[in-house]
Short mmCIF file of C-alpha atoms in Angstrom, two decimals:
data_model
loop_
_atom_site.label_atom_id
_atom_site.label_comp_id
_atom_site.label_asym_id
_atom_site.label_seq_id
_atom_site.Cartn_x
_atom_site.Cartn_y
_atom_site.Cartn_z
CA UNK A 1 14.58 -10.06 -14.21
CA UNK A 2 13.68 -13.51 -13.27
CA UNK A 3 12.50 -14.47 -16.77
CA UNK A 4 10.28 -17.49 -17.22
CA UNK A 5 10.30 -19.89 -14.31
CA UNK A 6 11.30 -22.99 -16.04
CA UNK A 7 14.11 -23.72 -13.60
CA UNK A 8 14.94 -21.23 -10.86
CA UNK A 9 18.61 -20.32 -10.81
CA UNK A 10 20.77 -21.39 -7.84
CA UNK A 11 20.74 -18.80 -5.10
CA UNK A 12 23.52 -16.30 -4.61
CA UNK A 13 25.57 -17.49 -1.50
CA UNK A 14 27.94 -15.79 0.77
CA UNK A 15 29.64 -18.74 2.50
CA UNK A 16 30.66 -18.69 6.16
CA UNK A 17 34.35 -17.97 6.77
CA UNK A 18 34.54 -21.03 8.84
CA UNK A 19 32.09 -23.97 9.47
CA UNK A 20 28.58 -22.63 9.04
CA UNK A 21 26.53 -23.15 12.13
CA UNK A 22 23.81 -20.61 11.27
CA UNK A 23 22.17 -19.21 8.17
CA UNK A 24 20.32 -16.27 6.92
CA UNK A 25 17.89 -16.79 4.04
CA UNK A 26 17.15 -13.34 2.51
CA UNK A 27 14.55 -12.58 -0.24
CA UNK A 28 14.85 -9.76 -2.67
CA UNK A 29 12.22 -7.32 -3.84
CA UNK A 30 10.27 -7.28 -7.13
CA UNK A 31 12.39 -7.27 -10.34
CA UNK A 32 15.67 -7.63 -8.39
CA UNK A 33 17.96 -10.74 -8.01
CA UNK A 34 19.77 -12.09 -5.01
CA UNK A 35 23.12 -10.77 -6.09
CA UNK A 36 22.78 -7.27 -4.71
CA UNK A 37 21.83 -8.52 -1.32
CA UNK A 38 24.53 -11.13 -1.29
CA UNK A 39 26.98 -8.22 -1.79
CA UNK A 40 25.42 -6.25 1.02
CA UNK A 41 25.72 -9.25 3.40
CA UNK A 42 29.27 -9.82 2.32
CA UNK A 43 29.87 -6.34 3.81
CA UNK A 44 28.63 -7.42 7.24
CA UNK A 45 29.85 -10.93 7.35
CA UNK A 46 29.79 -12.88 10.60
CA UNK A 47 32.33 -15.84 10.45
CA UNK A 48 29.94 -18.72 11.35
CA UNK A 49 26.89 -17.50 9.34
CA UNK A 50 26.09 -18.50 5.75
CA UNK A 51 23.91 -16.09 3.69
CA UNK A 52 21.55 -17.49 1.03
CA UNK A 53 19.92 -15.00 -1.29
CA UNK A 54 17.53 -16.82 -3.67
CA UNK A 55 16.46 -15.35 -7.05
CA UNK A 56 13.19 -15.26 -8.72
CA UNK A 57 10.54 -14.59 -6.01
CA UNK A 58 8.49 -12.22 -8.07
CA UNK A 59 4.77 -12.37 -7.17
CA UNK A 60 2.87 -9.82 -9.14
CA UNK A 61 -0.09 -9.61 -6.81
CA UNK A 62 2.23 -8.96 -3.79
CA UNK A 63 2.17 -5.25 -3.20
CA UNK A 64 0.62 -3.22 -0.43
CA UNK A 65 -2.40 -2.05 -2.43
CA UNK A 66 -2.92 -4.82 -5.02
CA UNK A 67 -5.40 -7.67 -5.09
CA UNK A 68 -3.23 -10.25 -3.50
CA UNK A 69 -2.30 -13.42 -5.35
CA UNK A 70 -3.04 -15.76 -2.49
CA UNK A 71 -2.09 -18.92 -4.28
CA UNK A 72 1.19 -17.35 -5.57
CA UNK A 73 2.07 -16.22 -2.00
CA UNK A 74 1.38 -19.59 -0.58
CA UNK A 75 3.31 -21.31 -3.35
CA UNK A 76 6.35 -19.03 -2.83
CA UNK A 77 6.09 -19.64 0.87
CA UNK A 78 6.31 -23.42 0.33
CA UNK A 79 9.36 -22.86 -1.79
CA UNK A 80 10.97 -21.05 1.15
CA UNK A 81 10.04 -23.68 3.58
CA UNK A 82 11.77 -26.20 1.27
CA UNK A 83 14.97 -23.97 1.32
CA UNK A 84 14.83 -24.01 5.11
CA UNK A 85 14.45 -27.83 5.04
CA UNK A 86 17.48 -28.02 2.63
CA UNK A 87 19.68 -26.13 5.15
CA UNK A 88 18.39 -28.43 7.93
CA UNK A 89 19.59 -31.40 5.80
CA UNK A 90 22.93 -29.55 5.43
CA UNK A 91 23.30 -29.60 9.23
CA UNK A 92 21.95 -26.11 10.29
CA UNK A 93 18.87 -26.62 12.55
CA UNK A 94 15.97 -24.32 11.71
CA UNK A 95 16.26 -22.47 14.99
CA UNK A 96 19.72 -21.32 13.82
CA UNK A 97 18.12 -19.81 10.63
CA UNK A 98 16.94 -16.16 10.28
CA UNK A 99 14.52 -15.53 7.42
CA UNK A 100 14.44 -12.04 5.94
CA UNK A 101 13.71 -10.02 2.91
CA UNK A 102 13.26 -6.56 1.36
CA UNK A 103 9.83 -5.15 0.17
CA UNK A 104 8.09 -8.10 -1.39
CA UNK A 105 10.70 -10.42 -0.01
CA UNK A 106 10.19 -9.02 3.49
CA UNK A 107 6.40 -9.50 3.06
CA UNK A 108 7.01 -13.15 2.10
CA UNK A 109 9.39 -13.73 5.04
CA UNK A 110 6.85 -12.46 7.58
CA UNK A 111 4.01 -14.54 6.09
CA UNK A 112 6.31 -17.69 5.95
CA UNK A 113 7.57 -17.33 9.50
CA UNK A 114 3.97 -17.02 10.83
CA UNK A 115 2.64 -20.10 8.92
CA UNK A 116 5.51 -22.57 9.09
CA UNK A 117 5.94 -25.32 11.67
CA UNK A 118 9.75 -24.78 11.37
CA UNK A 119 11.07 -22.94 14.41
CA UNK A 120 13.12 -20.08 13.34
CA UNK A 121 15.69 -17.82 15.01
CA UNK A 122 13.90 -14.68 13.76
CA UNK A 123 12.93 -12.51 10.89
CA UNK A 124 14.51 -9.35 9.32
CA UNK A 125 11.76 -7.49 7.49
CA UNK A 126 12.84 -4.46 5.53
CA UNK A 127 10.53 -1.82 3.90
CA UNK A 128 7.59 -4.13 3.86
CA UNK A 129 4.19 -5.16 5.07
CA UNK A 130 2.28 -8.29 6.13
CA UNK A 131 0.41 -9.97 3.21
CA UNK A 132 -2.88 -11.79 3.51
CA UNK A 133 -3.47 -9.88 6.74
CA UNK A 134 -7.05 -11.13 6.99
CA UNK A 135 -5.77 -14.75 7.30
CA UNK A 136 -4.20 -13.79 10.68
CA UNK A 137 -4.39 -14.51 13.62
CA UNK A 138 -5.95 -17.78 12.49
CA UNK A 139 -2.91 -18.90 10.38
CA UNK A 140 -0.58 -18.02 13.22
CA UNK A 141 -2.59 -19.81 15.99
CA UNK A 142 -0.51 -22.94 15.51
CA UNK A 143 2.71 -21.22 14.57
CA UNK A 144 6.06 -22.55 15.93
CA UNK A 145 7.32 -18.96 16.07
CA UNK A 146 5.22 -17.24 18.69
CA UNK A 147 8.45 -16.32 20.46
CA UNK A 148 10.68 -15.45 17.50
CA UNK A 149 12.41 -12.06 17.43
CA UNK A 150 11.60 -9.73 14.61
CA UNK A 151 13.53 -6.69 13.34
CA UNK A 152 11.53 -4.42 11.02
CA UNK A 153 13.21 -1.54 9.33
CA UNK A 154 11.54 1.18 7.20
CA UNK A 155 12.57 4.50 5.72
CA UNK A 156 10.28 7.35 6.58
CA UNK A 157 10.40 8.73 3.03
CA UNK A 158 9.49 5.44 1.20
CA UNK A 159 7.28 6.31 -1.82
CA UNK A 160 6.47 2.67 -2.81
CA UNK A 161 5.63 1.08 0.52
CA UNK A 162 4.41 3.94 2.77
CA UNK A 163 6.05 4.21 6.22
CA UNK A 164 2.64 3.82 7.79
CA UNK A 165 2.32 0.35 6.32
CA UNK A 166 5.51 -0.62 8.07
CA UNK A 167 4.41 0.83 11.45
CA UNK A 168 0.97 -0.80 11.21
CA UNK A 169 2.58 -4.17 10.32
CA UNK A 170 4.81 -3.82 13.43
CA UNK A 171 1.68 -3.34 15.56
CA UNK A 172 -0.04 -6.29 13.89
CA UNK A 173 3.07 -8.49 14.55
CA UNK A 174 2.89 -7.45 18.19
CA UNK A 175 -0.59 -8.90 18.37
CA UNK A 176 0.53 -12.26 16.80
CA UNK A 177 3.70 -13.03 18.55
CA UNK A 178 5.47 -11.92 21.80
CA UNK A 179 5.22 -8.12 21.49
CA UNK A 180 8.51 -7.61 23.45
CA UNK A 181 10.38 -9.47 20.54
CA UNK A 182 9.25 -7.05 17.86
CA UNK A 183 11.61 -4.19 17.10
CA UNK A 184 10.65 -1.45 14.57
CA UNK A 185 13.36 0.92 13.39
CA UNK A 186 12.86 3.93 11.16
CA UNK A 187 15.44 5.74 9.15
CA UNK A 188 14.98 9.49 8.47
CA UNK A 189 14.89 10.51 4.78
CA UNK A 190 15.41 6.92 3.54
CA UNK A 191 13.34 6.08 0.38
CA UNK A 192 12.57 2.50 -0.76
CA UNK A 193 16.07 1.19 -0.28
CA UNK A 194 18.54 0.24 2.42
CA UNK A 195 21.34 2.30 4.05
CA UNK A 196 24.58 1.76 5.99
CA UNK A 197 22.99 2.47 9.38
CA UNK A 198 20.29 -0.08 8.65
CA UNK A 199 22.87 -2.68 7.66
CA UNK A 200 24.67 -2.10 10.99
CA UNK A 201 21.27 -2.67 12.87
CA UNK A 202 20.76 -5.92 10.82
CA UNK A 203 24.20 -7.17 11.66
CA UNK A 204 23.64 -6.50 15.40
CA UNK A 205 20.38 -8.34 15.26
CA UNK A 206 21.92 -11.36 13.48
CA UNK A 207 24.82 -11.49 16.01
CA UNK A 208 22.41 -11.47 18.86
CA UNK A 209 20.01 -14.13 17.46
CA UNK A 210 22.67 -16.24 15.99
CA UNK A 211 25.58 -16.26 18.44
CA UNK A 212 28.56 -18.59 17.86
CA UNK A 213 28.16 -21.98 19.45
CA UNK A 214 30.80 -23.41 21.72
CA UNK A 215 32.16 -26.18 19.47
CA UNK A 216 33.15 -23.84 16.65
#
């Protein structure tokens, strides 16, 4: 879907209903675009939060059982860090930004949060796993996000990214950051997709980690 990568299209954006004082940057899965997730977030809007759903984060070596494309993962992660920097320039501090993603996008969001020096509000990681696992905990030793909050969600009927990958990733995350801040939620009968119950859980997490600030 992303075609050749001569120039990445602008992200799909759900603007805040009033002045944006927080943001969610959410990365789609393989072969998808940001539009579907922008629509999903439009359904759980929070007035002061801007949602940014970039397109074209397809990394073909990024799947739970593939030989991982380390340079591609690192390059995509740098692109995401640049997106965070852009929002900081727009006036939203990094600690008011949640990074998230589905499947491949979720994997990338976990990796980026653990390797960036940008302090984030948290991560929403859906139906995913932690890539380049062997580079941790070394890569996270200097992470700015040791105390970040992570919401991991996974369907127990996922045929593409097995549920056990999600639960093992949650345990790994607990060894890398404050374990009390890692929440793992499972959804009975859910395949490799999202569901309304999950979107409610995501909204609650965003509301908790990105509350309104007093001058709004």
